[in-house]
Short mmCIF file of C-alpha atoms in Angstrom, two decimals:
data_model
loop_
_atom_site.label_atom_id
_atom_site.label_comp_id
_atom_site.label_asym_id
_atom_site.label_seq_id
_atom_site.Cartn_x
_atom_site.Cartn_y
_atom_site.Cartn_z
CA UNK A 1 87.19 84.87 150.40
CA UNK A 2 89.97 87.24 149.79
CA UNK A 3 92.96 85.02 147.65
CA UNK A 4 96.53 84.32 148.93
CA UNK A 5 99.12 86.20 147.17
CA UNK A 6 102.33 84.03 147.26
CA UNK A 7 105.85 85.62 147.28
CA UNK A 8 108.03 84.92 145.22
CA UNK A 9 111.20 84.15 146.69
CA UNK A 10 113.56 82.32 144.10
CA UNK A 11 113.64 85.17 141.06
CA UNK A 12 113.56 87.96 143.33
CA UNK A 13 117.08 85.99 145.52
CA UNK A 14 118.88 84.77 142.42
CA UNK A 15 118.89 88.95 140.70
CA UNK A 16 119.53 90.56 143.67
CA UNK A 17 122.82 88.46 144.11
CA UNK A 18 123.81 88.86 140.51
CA UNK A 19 123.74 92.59 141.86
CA UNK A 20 124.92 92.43 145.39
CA UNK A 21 126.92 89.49 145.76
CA UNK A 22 130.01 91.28 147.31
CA UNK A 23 127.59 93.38 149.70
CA UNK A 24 126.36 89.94 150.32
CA UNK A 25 129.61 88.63 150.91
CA UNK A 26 130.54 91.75 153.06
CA UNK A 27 127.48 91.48 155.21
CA UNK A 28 126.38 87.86 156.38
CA UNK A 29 129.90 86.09 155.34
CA UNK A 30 132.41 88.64 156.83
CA UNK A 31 135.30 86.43 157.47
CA UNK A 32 135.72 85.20 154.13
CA UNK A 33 135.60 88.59 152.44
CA UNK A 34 139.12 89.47 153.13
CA UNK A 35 140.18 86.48 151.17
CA UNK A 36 139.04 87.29 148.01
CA UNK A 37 140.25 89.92 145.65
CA UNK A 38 137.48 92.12 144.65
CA UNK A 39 139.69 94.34 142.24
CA UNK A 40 139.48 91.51 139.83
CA UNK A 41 136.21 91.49 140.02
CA UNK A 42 133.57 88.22 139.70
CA UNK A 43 131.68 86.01 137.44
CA UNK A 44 128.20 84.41 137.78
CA UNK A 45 128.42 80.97 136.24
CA UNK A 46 124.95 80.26 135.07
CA UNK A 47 125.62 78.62 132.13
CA UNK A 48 128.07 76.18 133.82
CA UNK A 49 125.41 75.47 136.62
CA UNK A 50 123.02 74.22 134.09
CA UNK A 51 125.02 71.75 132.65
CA UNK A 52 124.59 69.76 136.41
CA UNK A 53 121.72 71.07 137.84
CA UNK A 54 119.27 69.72 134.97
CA UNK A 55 120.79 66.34 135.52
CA UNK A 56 118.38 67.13 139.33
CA UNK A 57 115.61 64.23 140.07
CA UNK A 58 114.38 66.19 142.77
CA UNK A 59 111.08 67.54 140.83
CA UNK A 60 111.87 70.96 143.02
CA UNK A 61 112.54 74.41 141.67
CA UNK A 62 116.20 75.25 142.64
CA UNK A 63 117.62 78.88 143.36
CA UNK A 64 121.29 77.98 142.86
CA UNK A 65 124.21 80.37 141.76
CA UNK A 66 127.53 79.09 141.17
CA UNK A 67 130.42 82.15 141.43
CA UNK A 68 133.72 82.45 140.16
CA UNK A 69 135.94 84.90 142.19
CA UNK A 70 139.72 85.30 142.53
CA UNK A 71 141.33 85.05 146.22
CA UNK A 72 144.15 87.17 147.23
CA UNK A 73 146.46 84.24 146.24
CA UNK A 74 146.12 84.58 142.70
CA UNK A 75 144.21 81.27 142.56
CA UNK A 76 140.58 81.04 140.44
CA UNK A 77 137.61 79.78 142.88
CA UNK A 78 134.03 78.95 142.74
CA UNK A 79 131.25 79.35 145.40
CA UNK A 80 128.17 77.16 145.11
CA UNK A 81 125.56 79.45 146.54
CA UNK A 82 121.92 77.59 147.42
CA UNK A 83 118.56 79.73 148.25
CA UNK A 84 116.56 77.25 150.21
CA UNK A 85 113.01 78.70 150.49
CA UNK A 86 110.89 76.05 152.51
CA UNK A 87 111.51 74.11 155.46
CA UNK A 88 110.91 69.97 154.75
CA UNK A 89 111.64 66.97 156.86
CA UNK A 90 111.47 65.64 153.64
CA UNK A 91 114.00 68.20 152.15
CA UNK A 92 116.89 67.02 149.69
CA UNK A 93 119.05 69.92 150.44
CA UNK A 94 121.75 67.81 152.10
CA UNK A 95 121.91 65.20 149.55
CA UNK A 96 121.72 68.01 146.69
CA UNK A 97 124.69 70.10 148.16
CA UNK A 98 126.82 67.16 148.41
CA UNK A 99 125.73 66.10 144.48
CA UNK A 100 125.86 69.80 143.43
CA UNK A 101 129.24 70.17 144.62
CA UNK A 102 130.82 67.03 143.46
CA UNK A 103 129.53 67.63 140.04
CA UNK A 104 131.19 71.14 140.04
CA UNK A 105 134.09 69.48 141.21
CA UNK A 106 134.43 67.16 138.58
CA UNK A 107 133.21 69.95 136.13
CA UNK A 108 136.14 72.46 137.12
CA UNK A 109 138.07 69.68 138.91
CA UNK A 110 138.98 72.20 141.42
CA UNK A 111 137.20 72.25 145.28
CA UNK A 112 134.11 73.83 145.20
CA UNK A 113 132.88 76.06 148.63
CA UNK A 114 129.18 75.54 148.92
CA UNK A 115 126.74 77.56 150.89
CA UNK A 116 123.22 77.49 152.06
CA UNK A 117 121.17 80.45 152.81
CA UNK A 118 117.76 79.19 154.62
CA UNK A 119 114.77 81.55 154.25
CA UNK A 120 112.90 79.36 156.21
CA UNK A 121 111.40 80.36 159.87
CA UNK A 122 111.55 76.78 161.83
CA UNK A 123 115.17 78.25 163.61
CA UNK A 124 115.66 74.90 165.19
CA UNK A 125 116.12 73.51 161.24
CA UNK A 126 119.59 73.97 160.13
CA UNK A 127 121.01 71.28 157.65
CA UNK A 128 124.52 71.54 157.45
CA UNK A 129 125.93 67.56 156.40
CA UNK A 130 125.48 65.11 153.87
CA UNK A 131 127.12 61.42 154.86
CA UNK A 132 127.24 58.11 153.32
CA UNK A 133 128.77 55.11 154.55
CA UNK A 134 128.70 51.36 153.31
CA UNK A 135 131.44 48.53 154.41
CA UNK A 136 133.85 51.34 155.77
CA UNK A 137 133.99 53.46 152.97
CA UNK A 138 132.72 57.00 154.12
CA UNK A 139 131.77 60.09 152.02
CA UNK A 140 130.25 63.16 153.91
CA UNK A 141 130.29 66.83 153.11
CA UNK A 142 130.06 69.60 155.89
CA UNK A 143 128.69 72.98 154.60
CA UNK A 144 128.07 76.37 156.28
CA UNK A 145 124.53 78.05 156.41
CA UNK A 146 123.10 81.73 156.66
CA UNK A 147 119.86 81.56 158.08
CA UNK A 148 118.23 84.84 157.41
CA UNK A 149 115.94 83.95 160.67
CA UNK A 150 119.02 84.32 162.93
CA UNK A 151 119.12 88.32 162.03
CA UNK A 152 115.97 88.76 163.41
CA UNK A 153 117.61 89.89 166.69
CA UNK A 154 119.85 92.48 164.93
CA UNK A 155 116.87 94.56 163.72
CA UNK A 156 118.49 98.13 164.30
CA UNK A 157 121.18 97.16 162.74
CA UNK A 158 120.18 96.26 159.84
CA UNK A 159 118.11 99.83 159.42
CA UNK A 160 121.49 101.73 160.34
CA UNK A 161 123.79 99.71 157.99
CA UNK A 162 124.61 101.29 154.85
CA UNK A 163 125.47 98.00 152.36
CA UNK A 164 122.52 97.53 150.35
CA UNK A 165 122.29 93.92 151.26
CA UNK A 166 121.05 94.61 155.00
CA UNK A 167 117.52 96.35 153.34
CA UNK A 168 117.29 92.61 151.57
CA UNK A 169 117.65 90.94 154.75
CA UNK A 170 115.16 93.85 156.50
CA UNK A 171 112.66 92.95 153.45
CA UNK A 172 112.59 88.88 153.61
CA UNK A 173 112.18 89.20 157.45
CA UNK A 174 109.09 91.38 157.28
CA UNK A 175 107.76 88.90 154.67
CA UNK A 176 108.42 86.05 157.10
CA UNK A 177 106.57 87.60 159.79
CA UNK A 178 103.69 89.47 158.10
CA UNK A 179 100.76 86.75 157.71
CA UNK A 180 97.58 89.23 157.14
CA UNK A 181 97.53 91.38 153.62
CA UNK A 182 97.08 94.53 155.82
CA UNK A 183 100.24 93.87 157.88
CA UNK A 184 101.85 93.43 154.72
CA UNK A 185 100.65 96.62 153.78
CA UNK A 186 101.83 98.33 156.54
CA UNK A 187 105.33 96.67 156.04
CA UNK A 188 105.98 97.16 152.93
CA UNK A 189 104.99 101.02 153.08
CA UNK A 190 107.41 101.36 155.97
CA UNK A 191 110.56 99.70 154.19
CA UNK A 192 109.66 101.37 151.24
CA UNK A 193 109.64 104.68 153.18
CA UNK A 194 113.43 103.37 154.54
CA UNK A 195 114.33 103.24 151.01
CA UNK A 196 113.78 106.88 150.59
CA UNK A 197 115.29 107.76 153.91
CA UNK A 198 118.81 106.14 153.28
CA UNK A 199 119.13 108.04 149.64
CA UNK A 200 120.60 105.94 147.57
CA UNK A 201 122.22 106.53 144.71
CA UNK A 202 119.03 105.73 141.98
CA UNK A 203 120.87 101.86 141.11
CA UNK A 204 120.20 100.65 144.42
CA UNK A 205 116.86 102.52 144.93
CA UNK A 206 115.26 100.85 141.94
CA UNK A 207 116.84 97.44 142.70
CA UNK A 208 115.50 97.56 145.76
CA UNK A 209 111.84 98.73 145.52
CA UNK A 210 112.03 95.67 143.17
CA UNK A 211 113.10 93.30 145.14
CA UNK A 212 110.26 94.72 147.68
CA UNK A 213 107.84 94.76 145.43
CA UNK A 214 108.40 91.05 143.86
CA UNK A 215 108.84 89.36 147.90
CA UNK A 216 105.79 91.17 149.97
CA UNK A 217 103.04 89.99 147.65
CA UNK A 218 99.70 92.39 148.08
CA UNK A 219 96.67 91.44 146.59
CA UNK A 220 95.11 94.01 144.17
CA UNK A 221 93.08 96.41 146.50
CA UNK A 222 96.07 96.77 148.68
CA UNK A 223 98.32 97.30 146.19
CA UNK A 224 96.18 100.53 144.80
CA UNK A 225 96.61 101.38 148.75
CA UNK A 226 100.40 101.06 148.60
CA UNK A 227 100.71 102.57 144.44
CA UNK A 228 99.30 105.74 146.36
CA UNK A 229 101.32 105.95 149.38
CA UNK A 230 104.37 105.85 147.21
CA UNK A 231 102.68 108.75 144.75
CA UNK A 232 102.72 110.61 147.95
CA UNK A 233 106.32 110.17 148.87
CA UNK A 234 107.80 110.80 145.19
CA UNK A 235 106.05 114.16 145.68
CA UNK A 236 107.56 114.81 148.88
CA UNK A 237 110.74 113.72 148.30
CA UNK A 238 110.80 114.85 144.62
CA UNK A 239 112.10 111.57 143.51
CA UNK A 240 110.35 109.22 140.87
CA UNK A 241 110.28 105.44 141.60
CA UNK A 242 107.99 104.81 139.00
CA UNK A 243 105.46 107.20 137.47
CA UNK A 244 101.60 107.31 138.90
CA UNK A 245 100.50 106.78 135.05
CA UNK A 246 103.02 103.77 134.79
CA UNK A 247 101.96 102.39 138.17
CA UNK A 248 98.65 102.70 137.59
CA UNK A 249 98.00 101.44 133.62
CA UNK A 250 99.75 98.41 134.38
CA UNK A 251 97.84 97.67 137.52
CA UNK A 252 94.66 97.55 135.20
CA UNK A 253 96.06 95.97 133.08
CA UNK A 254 96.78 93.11 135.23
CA UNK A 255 93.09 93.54 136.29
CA UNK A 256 92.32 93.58 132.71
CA UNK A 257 94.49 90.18 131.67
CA UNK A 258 91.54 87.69 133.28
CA UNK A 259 89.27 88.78 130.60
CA UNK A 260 91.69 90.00 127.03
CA UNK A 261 94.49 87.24 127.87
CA UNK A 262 97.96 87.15 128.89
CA UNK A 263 99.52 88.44 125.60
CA UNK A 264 97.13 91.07 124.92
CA UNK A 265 97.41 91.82 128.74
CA UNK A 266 101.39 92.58 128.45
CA UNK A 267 100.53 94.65 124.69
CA UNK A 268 98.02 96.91 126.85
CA UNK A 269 101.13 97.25 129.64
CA UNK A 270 103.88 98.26 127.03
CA UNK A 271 101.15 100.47 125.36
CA UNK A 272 100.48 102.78 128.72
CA UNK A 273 104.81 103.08 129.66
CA UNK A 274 106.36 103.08 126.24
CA UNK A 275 103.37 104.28 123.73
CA UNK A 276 104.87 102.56 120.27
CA UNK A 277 105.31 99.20 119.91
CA UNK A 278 107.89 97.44 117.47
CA UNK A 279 106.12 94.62 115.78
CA UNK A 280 109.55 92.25 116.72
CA UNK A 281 108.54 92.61 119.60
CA UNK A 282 104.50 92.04 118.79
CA UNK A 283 105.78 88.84 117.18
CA UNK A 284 107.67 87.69 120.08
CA UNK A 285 104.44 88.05 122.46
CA UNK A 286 102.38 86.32 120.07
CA UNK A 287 104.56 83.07 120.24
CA UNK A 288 105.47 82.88 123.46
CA UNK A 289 104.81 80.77 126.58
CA UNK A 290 103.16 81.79 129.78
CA UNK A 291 106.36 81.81 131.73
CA UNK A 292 108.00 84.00 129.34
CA UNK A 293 105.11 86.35 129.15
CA UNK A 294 105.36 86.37 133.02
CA UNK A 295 108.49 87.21 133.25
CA UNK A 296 108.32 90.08 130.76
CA UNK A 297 105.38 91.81 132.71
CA UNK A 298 107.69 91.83 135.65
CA UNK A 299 110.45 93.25 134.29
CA UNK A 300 108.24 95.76 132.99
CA UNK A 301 107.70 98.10 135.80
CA UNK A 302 111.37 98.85 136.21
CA UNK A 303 112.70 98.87 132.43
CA UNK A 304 113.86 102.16 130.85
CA UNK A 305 113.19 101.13 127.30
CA UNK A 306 111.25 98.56 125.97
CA UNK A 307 114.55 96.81 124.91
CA UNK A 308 115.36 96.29 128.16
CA UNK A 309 111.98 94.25 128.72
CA UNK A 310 113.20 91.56 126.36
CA UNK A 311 116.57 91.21 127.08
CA UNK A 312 117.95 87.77 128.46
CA UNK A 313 115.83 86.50 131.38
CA UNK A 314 118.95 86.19 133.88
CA UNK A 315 119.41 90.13 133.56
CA UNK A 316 118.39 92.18 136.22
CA UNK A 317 116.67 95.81 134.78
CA UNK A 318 117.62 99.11 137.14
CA UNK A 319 118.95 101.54 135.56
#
């Protein structure tokens, strides 16, 4: 029996907003874009959303990212923003907006906005209010929600829009409705294709095959199907996503890892794309966890120098 590959949805969310937060902003929350002043720039708050979040009881892992931005009256704000993945009827989300955001507010004691974007695909499940009442006294919290579902119907425009975020939304829908590995196949060849299409500058191209790559999950032999198809369009388009040697020594090394072990698994990778190892860096695969080796081999594929592999986990590699 062939095994499930699950996406990943959390990791793949939480970089590609670091990245694209004000294409985000431009694209699914239009009317609030105006409001802000983007010449000052923002700041993700990572750090800050710790210091509540690991207070959670909820047992769940949370894709949360808390924003500081400046509106166009001078005045500091943050936006909660909260990636729910799965649909529950036993889902906190409710309760955990209206704790997230009165935690912030206490934090910063300044209002916090909060936002939900639902990657679920039940579209009749939209939790939008938190309320408590006992003996009159009444505390409730209304929120707005982007439900990536609800873009479904706006297909061709998504493929003609030019802000980077629409390709994310074109990429999580395909995921949502490709059950069988060879539909995902097919998918994920066709929005990789896209990617080629729209030219982007070589930023956004790599971000973006990434974020592909890490949400449409393939398992092994389809993968060699899809390394190959994209061989074939680097040498027609004469552009490089990543090279066939790169592509292909890490795939066997993945194949490899069941039998020589994580660590020596990740060695073999940085052995085929960067040939000389620093023994720092030896050290630092010898003592560490599974999650950290994990995340590593990910960030692998798209790093320029084998610096780049180790930096801080939160960082997003593309250029």
């Amino acid at each position: 029996m062939m095994a499930k590959h699950k996406p990943e949805f959390d990791g793949p969310w939480k970089d590609i907003l670091d990245l694209y937060f004000q294409n985000f902003v431009a694209y699914c929350w239009p009317s609030k874009y105006p409001e802000i002043d983007w010449n000052k720039g923002y700041k993700m708050l990572d750090k800050e959303l710790t210091k509540i979040t690991r207070q959670s009881k909820t047992g769940q892992k949370v894709a949360d990212k808390l924003v500081e931005i400046y509106l166009k009256n001078g005045s500091a704000a943050c936006i909660l923003l909260h990636i729910e993945v799965e649909r529950s009827s036993k889902s906190s989300l409710p309760e955990r907006m209206f704790t997230y955001n009165t935690r912030l507010r206490d934090l910063f004691k300044k209002s916090i906005a909060s936002l939900a974007i639902l990657l679920d695909s039940n579209k009749n499940w939209r939790p939008n209010v938190y309320k408590e009442e006992l003996w009159g006294t009444t505390v409730e919290i209304c929120f707005p929600i982007i439900k990536i579902l609800d873009y479904q119907d706006r297909i061709p425009e998504l493929e003609a829009s030019s802000n980077p975020f629409a390709a994310v939304i074109l990429a999580q829908l395909a995921v949502m409705n490709a059950e069988s590995p060879a539909t995902r196949l097919k998918t994920k060849i066709y929005l990789s294709k896209r990617l080629y299409a729209k030219d982007w500058k070589e930023q956004d191209l790599l971000a973006l095959f990434k974020f592909i790559d890490w949400v449409i999950a393939l398992p092994p032999e389809f993968e060699l199907e899809y390394t190959e198809t994209i061989e074939k369009i680097e040498e027609e388009s004469k552009m490089t996503y990543v090279s066939t040697a790169e592509r292909v020594g890490i795939r066997k090394g993945l194949e490899k890892g069941k039998v020589i072990g994580e660590s020596e698994m990740l060695v073999s990778q940085l052995g085929v794309k960067f040939h000389d190892i620093p023994q720092k860096y030896l050290d630092k695969i010898k003592n560490a966890h599974t999650d950290a080796l994990m995340a590593w081999a990910k960030k692998l594929l798209f790093a320029p120098t084998i610096e780049a592999v180790f930096e801080d986990e939160n960082t997003l590699v593309i250029s």
